Amino acid sequence: MTNAESNKKIIESYFLTMWNKRDTALTDTLVAENYVHHKPDGDVHGRDHIKNVMKIVLAKYPDIQFTLKHILAEGEMVSTYLEGKGTDKETGKITYFKEAFFHRILDGKIVEGWIIFAG
């Protein structure tokens, strides 16, 4: 298996197992402790950021599911386009998500992430 293929598998596990199956224990396995999430309003450091995001998102959309539509890998970088769907716990309204992610992987762990929301 090439490095690019291995990195794709890590990202597939991140979304399809960690998120879709709610296997939050995988966070420690897949995400580096010194993870950096790059955001327009400033970077957020640490794996705990992912854990906090999961708590917030899963509390609001307890049935959220993601479908990977495209995944490309080259070297340390993996680009993913996905679609998601979840029911807002408070309103009962179904919300649809379209997102693009860019992750950098080193030594088998996600070390950096960028996200673009498409709606």
PDB file of N, CA and C in Angstrom, residues 20-67:
ATOM      1  N   ASN A  20     -19.317   8.615  11.723  1.00  0.00           N
ATOM      2  CA  ASN A  20     -20.580   7.928  11.424  1.00  0.00           C
ATOM      3  C   ASN A  20     -20.953   6.869  12.449  1.00  0.00           C
ATOM      4  N   LYS A  21     -19.950   6.207  13.020  1.00  0.00           N
ATOM      5  CA  LYS A  21     -20.238   5.159  14.009  1.00  0.00           C
ATOM      6  C   LYS A  21     -20.028   5.646  15.439  1.00  0.00           C
ATOM      7  N   ARG A  22     -19.707   6.932  15.575  1.00  0.00           N
ATOM      8  CA  ARG A  22     -19.545   7.567  16.896  1.00  0.00           C
ATOM      9  C   ARG A  22     -18.434   6.920  17.717  1.00  0.00           C
ATOM     10  N   ASP A  23     -17.386   6.461  17.045  1.00  0.00           N
ATOM     11  CA  ASP A  23     -16.263   5.822  17.732  1.00  0.00           C
ATOM     12  C   ASP A  23     -15.268   6.904  18.143  1.00  0.00           C
ATOM     13  N   THR A  24     -15.626   7.665  19.169  1.00  0.00           N
ATOM     14  CA  THR A  24     -14.815   8.802  19.586  1.00  0.00           C
ATOM     15  C   THR A  24     -13.445   8.382  20.114  1.00  0.00           C
ATOM     16  N   ALA A  25     -13.307   7.134  20.527  1.00  0.00           N
ATOM     17  CA  ALA A  25     -11.998   6.648  20.996  1.00  0.00           C
ATOM     18  C   ALA A  25     -10.966   6.681  19.871  1.00  0.00           C
ATOM     19  N   LEU A  26     -11.433   6.628  18.626  1.00  0.00           N
ATOM     20  CA  LEU A  26     -10.504   6.681  17.490  1.00  0.00           C
ATOM     21  C   LEU A  26      -9.799   8.025  17.361  1.00  0.00           C
ATOM     22  N   THR A  27     -10.339   9.044  17.990  1.00  0.00           N
ATOM     23  CA  THR A  27      -9.705  10.360  17.920  1.00  0.00           C
ATOM     24  C   THR A  27      -8.247  10.269  18.341  1.00  0.00           C
ATOM     25  N   ASP A  28      -7.972   9.577  19.441  1.00  0.00           N
ATOM     26  CA  ASP A  28      -6.604   9.460  19.930  1.00  0.00           C
ATOM     27  C   ASP A  28      -5.724   8.655  18.984  1.00  0.00           C
ATOM     28  N   THR A  29      -6.316   7.739  18.245  1.00  0.00           N
ATOM     29  CA  THR A  29      -5.573   6.907  17.303  1.00  0.00           C
ATOM     30  C   THR A  29      -5.285   7.644  15.996  1.00  0.00           C
ATOM     31  N   LEU A  30      -6.261   8.408  15.508  1.00  0.00           N
ATOM     32  CA  LEU A  30      -6.159   9.016  14.183  1.00  0.00           C
ATOM     33  C   LEU A  30      -5.602  10.433  14.168  1.00  0.00           C
ATOM     34  N   VAL A  31      -5.780  11.173  15.257  1.00  0.00           N
ATOM     35  CA  VAL A  31      -5.438  12.602  15.282  1.00  0.00           C
ATOM     36  C   VAL A  31      -4.253  12.834  16.215  1.00  0.00           C
ATOM     37  N   ALA A  32      -3.260  13.550  15.726  1.00  0.00           N
ATOM     38  CA  ALA A  32      -2.072  13.852  16.532  1.00  0.00           C
ATOM     39  C   ALA A  32      -2.440  14.774  17.696  1.00  0.00           C
ATOM     40  N   GLU A  33      -1.735  14.603  18.787  1.00  0.00           N
ATOM     41  CA  GLU A  33      -1.988  15.435  19.974  1.00  0.00           C
ATOM     42  C   GLU A  33      -1.771  16.917  19.665  1.00  0.00           C
ATOM     43  N   ASN A  34      -0.818  17.221  18.767  1.00  0.00           N
ATOM     44  CA  ASN A  34      -0.495  18.609  18.435  1.00  0.00           C
ATOM     45  C   ASN A  34      -1.219  19.073  17.159  1.00  0.00           C
ATOM     46  N   TYR A  35      -2.367  18.458  16.857  1.00  0.00           N
ATOM     47  CA  TYR A  35      -3.184  18.800  15.689  1.00  0.00           C
ATOM     48  C   TYR A  35      -3.440  20.309  15.626  1.00  0.00           C
ATOM     49  N   VAL A  36      -3.447  20.853  14.403  1.00  0.00           N
ATOM     50  CA  VAL A  36      -3.767  22.273  14.192  1.00  0.00           C
ATOM     51  C   VAL A  36      -4.926  22.357  13.208  1.00  0.00           C
ATOM     52  N   HIS A  37      -6.001  23.009  13.647  1.00  0.00           N
ATOM     53  CA  HIS A  37      -7.154  23.272  12.776  1.00  0.00           C
ATOM     54  C   HIS A  37      -7.050  24.721  12.314  1.00  0.00           C
ATOM     55  N   HIS A  38      -6.891  24.903  11.023  1.00  0.00           N
ATOM     56  CA  HIS A  38      -6.732  26.239  10.460  1.00  0.00           C
ATOM     57  C   HIS A  38      -8.105  26.821  10.139  1.00  0.00           C
ATOM     58  N   LYS A  39      -8.395  27.980  10.717  1.00  0.00           N
ATOM     59  CA  LYS A  39      -9.675  28.652  10.516  1.00  0.00           C
ATOM     60  C   LYS A  39      -9.410  30.095  10.110  1.00  0.00           C
ATOM     61  N   PRO A  40     -10.357  30.711   9.401  1.00  0.00           N
ATOM     62  CA  PRO A  40     -10.165  32.118   8.995  1.00  0.00           C
ATOM     63  C   PRO A  40      -9.936  33.068  10.171  1.00  0.00           C
ATOM     64  N   ASP A  41     -10.537  32.771  11.321  1.00  0.00           N
ATOM     65  CA  ASP A  41     -10.404  33.662  12.473  1.00  0.00           C
ATOM     66  C   ASP A  41      -9.277  33.240  13.414  1.00  0.00           C
ATOM     67  N   GLY A  42      -8.431  32.324  12.962  1.00  0.00           N
ATOM     68  CA  GLY A  42      -7.281  31.922  13.765  1.00  0.00           C
ATOM     69  C   GLY A  42      -7.208  30.418  13.942  1.00  0.00           C
ATOM     70  N   ASP A  43      -6.008  29.936  14.143  1.00  0.00           N
ATOM     71  CA  ASP A  43      -5.784  28.506  14.293  1.00  0.00           C
ATOM     72  C   ASP A  43      -6.190  28.029  15.686  1.00  0.00           C
ATOM     73  N   VAL A  44      -6.637  26.773  15.750  1.00  0.00           N
ATOM     74  CA  VAL A  44      -6.949  26.129  17.018  1.00  0.00           C
ATOM     75  C   VAL A  44      -6.005  24.938  17.135  1.00  0.00           C
ATOM     76  N   HIS A  45      -5.381  24.807  18.298  1.00  0.00           N
ATOM     77  CA  HIS A  45      -4.359  23.772  18.493  1.00  0.00           C
ATOM     78  C   HIS A  45      -4.857  22.684  19.431  1.00  0.00           C
ATOM     79  N   GLY A  46      -4.493  21.455  19.101  1.00  0.00           N
ATOM     80  CA  GLY A  46      -4.737  20.324  19.989  1.00  0.00           C
ATOM     81  C   GLY A  46      -5.837  19.391  19.518  1.00  0.00           C
ATOM     82  N   ARG A  47      -5.625  18.123  19.791  1.00  0.00           N
ATOM     83  CA  ARG A  47      -6.584  17.069  19.451  1.00  0.00           C
ATOM     84  C   ARG A  47      -7.910  17.265  20.174  1.00  0.00           C
ATOM     85  N   ASP A  48      -7.882  17.882  21.349  1.00  0.00           N
ATOM     86  CA  ASP A  48      -9.116  18.102  22.103  1.00  0.00           C
ATOM     87  C   ASP A  48     -10.112  18.970  21.335  1.00  0.00           C
ATOM     88  N   HIS A  49      -9.617  19.776  20.411  1.00  0.00           N
ATOM     89  CA  HIS A  49     -10.528  20.580  19.581  1.00  0.00           C
ATOM     90  C   HIS A  49     -11.473  19.663  18.797  1.00  0.00           C
ATOM     91  N   ILE A  50     -10.952  18.591  18.223  1.00  0.00           N
ATOM     92  CA  ILE A  50     -11.775  17.641  17.468  1.00  0.00           C
ATOM     93  C   ILE A  50     -12.804  17.001  18.401  1.00  0.00           C
ATOM     94  N   LYS A  51     -12.373  16.626  19.589  1.00  0.00           N
ATOM     95  CA  LYS A  51     -13.289  16.015  20.553  1.00  0.00           C
ATOM     96  C   LYS A  51     -14.415  16.981  20.925  1.00  0.00           C
ATOM     97  N   ASN A  52     -14.082  18.251  21.114  1.00  0.00           N
ATOM     98  CA  ASN A  52     -15.101  19.250  21.447  1.00  0.00           C
ATOM     99  C   ASN A  52     -16.068  19.473  20.290  1.00  0.00           C
ATOM    100  N   VAL A  53     -15.546  19.538  19.070  1.00  0.00           N
ATOM    101  CA  VAL A  53     -16.405  19.701  17.894  1.00  0.00           C
ATOM    102  C   VAL A  53     -17.362  18.518  17.789  1.00  0.00           C
ATOM    103  N   MET A  54     -16.860  17.316  18.004  1.00  0.00           N
ATOM    104  CA  MET A  54     -17.722  16.132  17.941  1.00  0.00           C
ATOM    105  C   MET A  54     -18.848  16.216  18.965  1.00  0.00           C
ATOM    106  N   LYS A  55     -18.531  16.621  20.188  1.00  0.00           N
ATOM    107  CA  LYS A  55     -19.564  16.747  21.225  1.00  0.00           C
ATOM    108  C   LYS A  55     -20.646  17.732  20.798  1.00  0.00           C
ATOM    109  N   ILE A  56     -20.224  18.885  20.284  1.00  0.00           N
ATOM    110  CA  ILE A  56     -21.173  19.928  19.886  1.00  0.00           C
ATOM    111  C   ILE A  56     -22.038  19.465  18.713  1.00  0.00           C
ATOM    112  N   VAL A  57     -21.393  18.937  17.676  1.00  0.00           N
ATOM    113  CA  VAL A  57     -22.126  18.515  16.477  1.00  0.00           C
ATOM    114  C   VAL A  57     -23.060  17.354  16.797  1.00  0.00           C
ATOM    115  N   LEU A  58     -22.585  16.356  17.531  1.00  0.00           N
ATOM    116  CA  LEU A  58     -23.420  15.186  17.824  1.00  0.00           C
ATOM    117  C   LEU A  58     -24.561  15.524  18.787  1.00  0.00           C
ATOM    118  N   ALA A  59     -24.377  16.527  19.631  1.00  0.00           N
ATOM    119  CA  ALA A  59     -25.470  16.962  20.502  1.00  0.00           C
ATOM    120  C   ALA A  59     -26.574  17.633  19.687  1.00  0.00           C
ATOM    121  N   LYS A  60     -26.180  18.411  18.684  1.00  0.00           N
ATOM    122  CA  LYS A  60     -27.164  19.113  17.848  1.00  0.00           C
ATOM    123  C   LYS A  60     -27.783  18.199  16.799  1.00  0.00           C
ATOM    124  N   TYR A  61     -26.962  17.330  16.201  1.00  0.00           N
ATOM    125  CA  TYR A  61     -27.407  16.412  15.138  1.00  0.00           C
ATOM    126  C   TYR A  61     -27.061  14.977  15.529  1.00  0.00           C
ATOM    127  N   PRO A  62     -27.811  14.364  16.433  1.00  0.00           N
ATOM    128  CA  PRO A  62     -27.433  13.043  16.945  1.00  0.00           C
ATOM    129  C   PRO A  62     -27.425  11.929  15.890  1.00  0.00           C
ATOM    130  N   ASP A  63     -28.112  12.139  14.773  1.00  0.00           N
ATOM    131  CA  ASP A  63     -28.150  11.101  13.735  1.00  0.00           C
ATOM    132  C   ASP A  63     -27.320  11.462  12.503  1.00  0.00           C
ATOM    133  N   ILE A  64     -26.444  12.450  12.628  1.00  0.00           N
ATOM    134  CA  ILE A  64     -25.667  12.919  11.474  1.00  0.00           C
ATOM    135  C   ILE A  64     -24.877  11.770  10.848  1.00  0.00           C
ATOM    136  N   GLN A  65     -24.853  11.761   9.529  1.00  0.00           N
ATOM    137  CA  GLN A  65     -24.097  10.775   8.760  1.00  0.00           C
ATOM    138  C   GLN A  65     -23.403  11.487   7.607  1.00  0.00           C
ATOM    139  N   PHE A  66     -22.206  11.068   7.309  1.00  0.00           N
ATOM    140  CA  PHE A  66     -21.440  11.634   6.206  1.00  0.00           C
ATOM    141  C   PHE A  66     -21.240  10.585   5.119  1.00  0.00           C
ATOM    142  N   THR A  67     -21.265  11.045   3.881  1.00  0.00           N
ATOM    143  CA  THR A  67     -20.977  10.208   2.729  1.00  0.00           C
ATOM    144  C   THR A  67     -19.805  10.818   1.993  1.00  0.00           C
TER     145      THR A  67
END
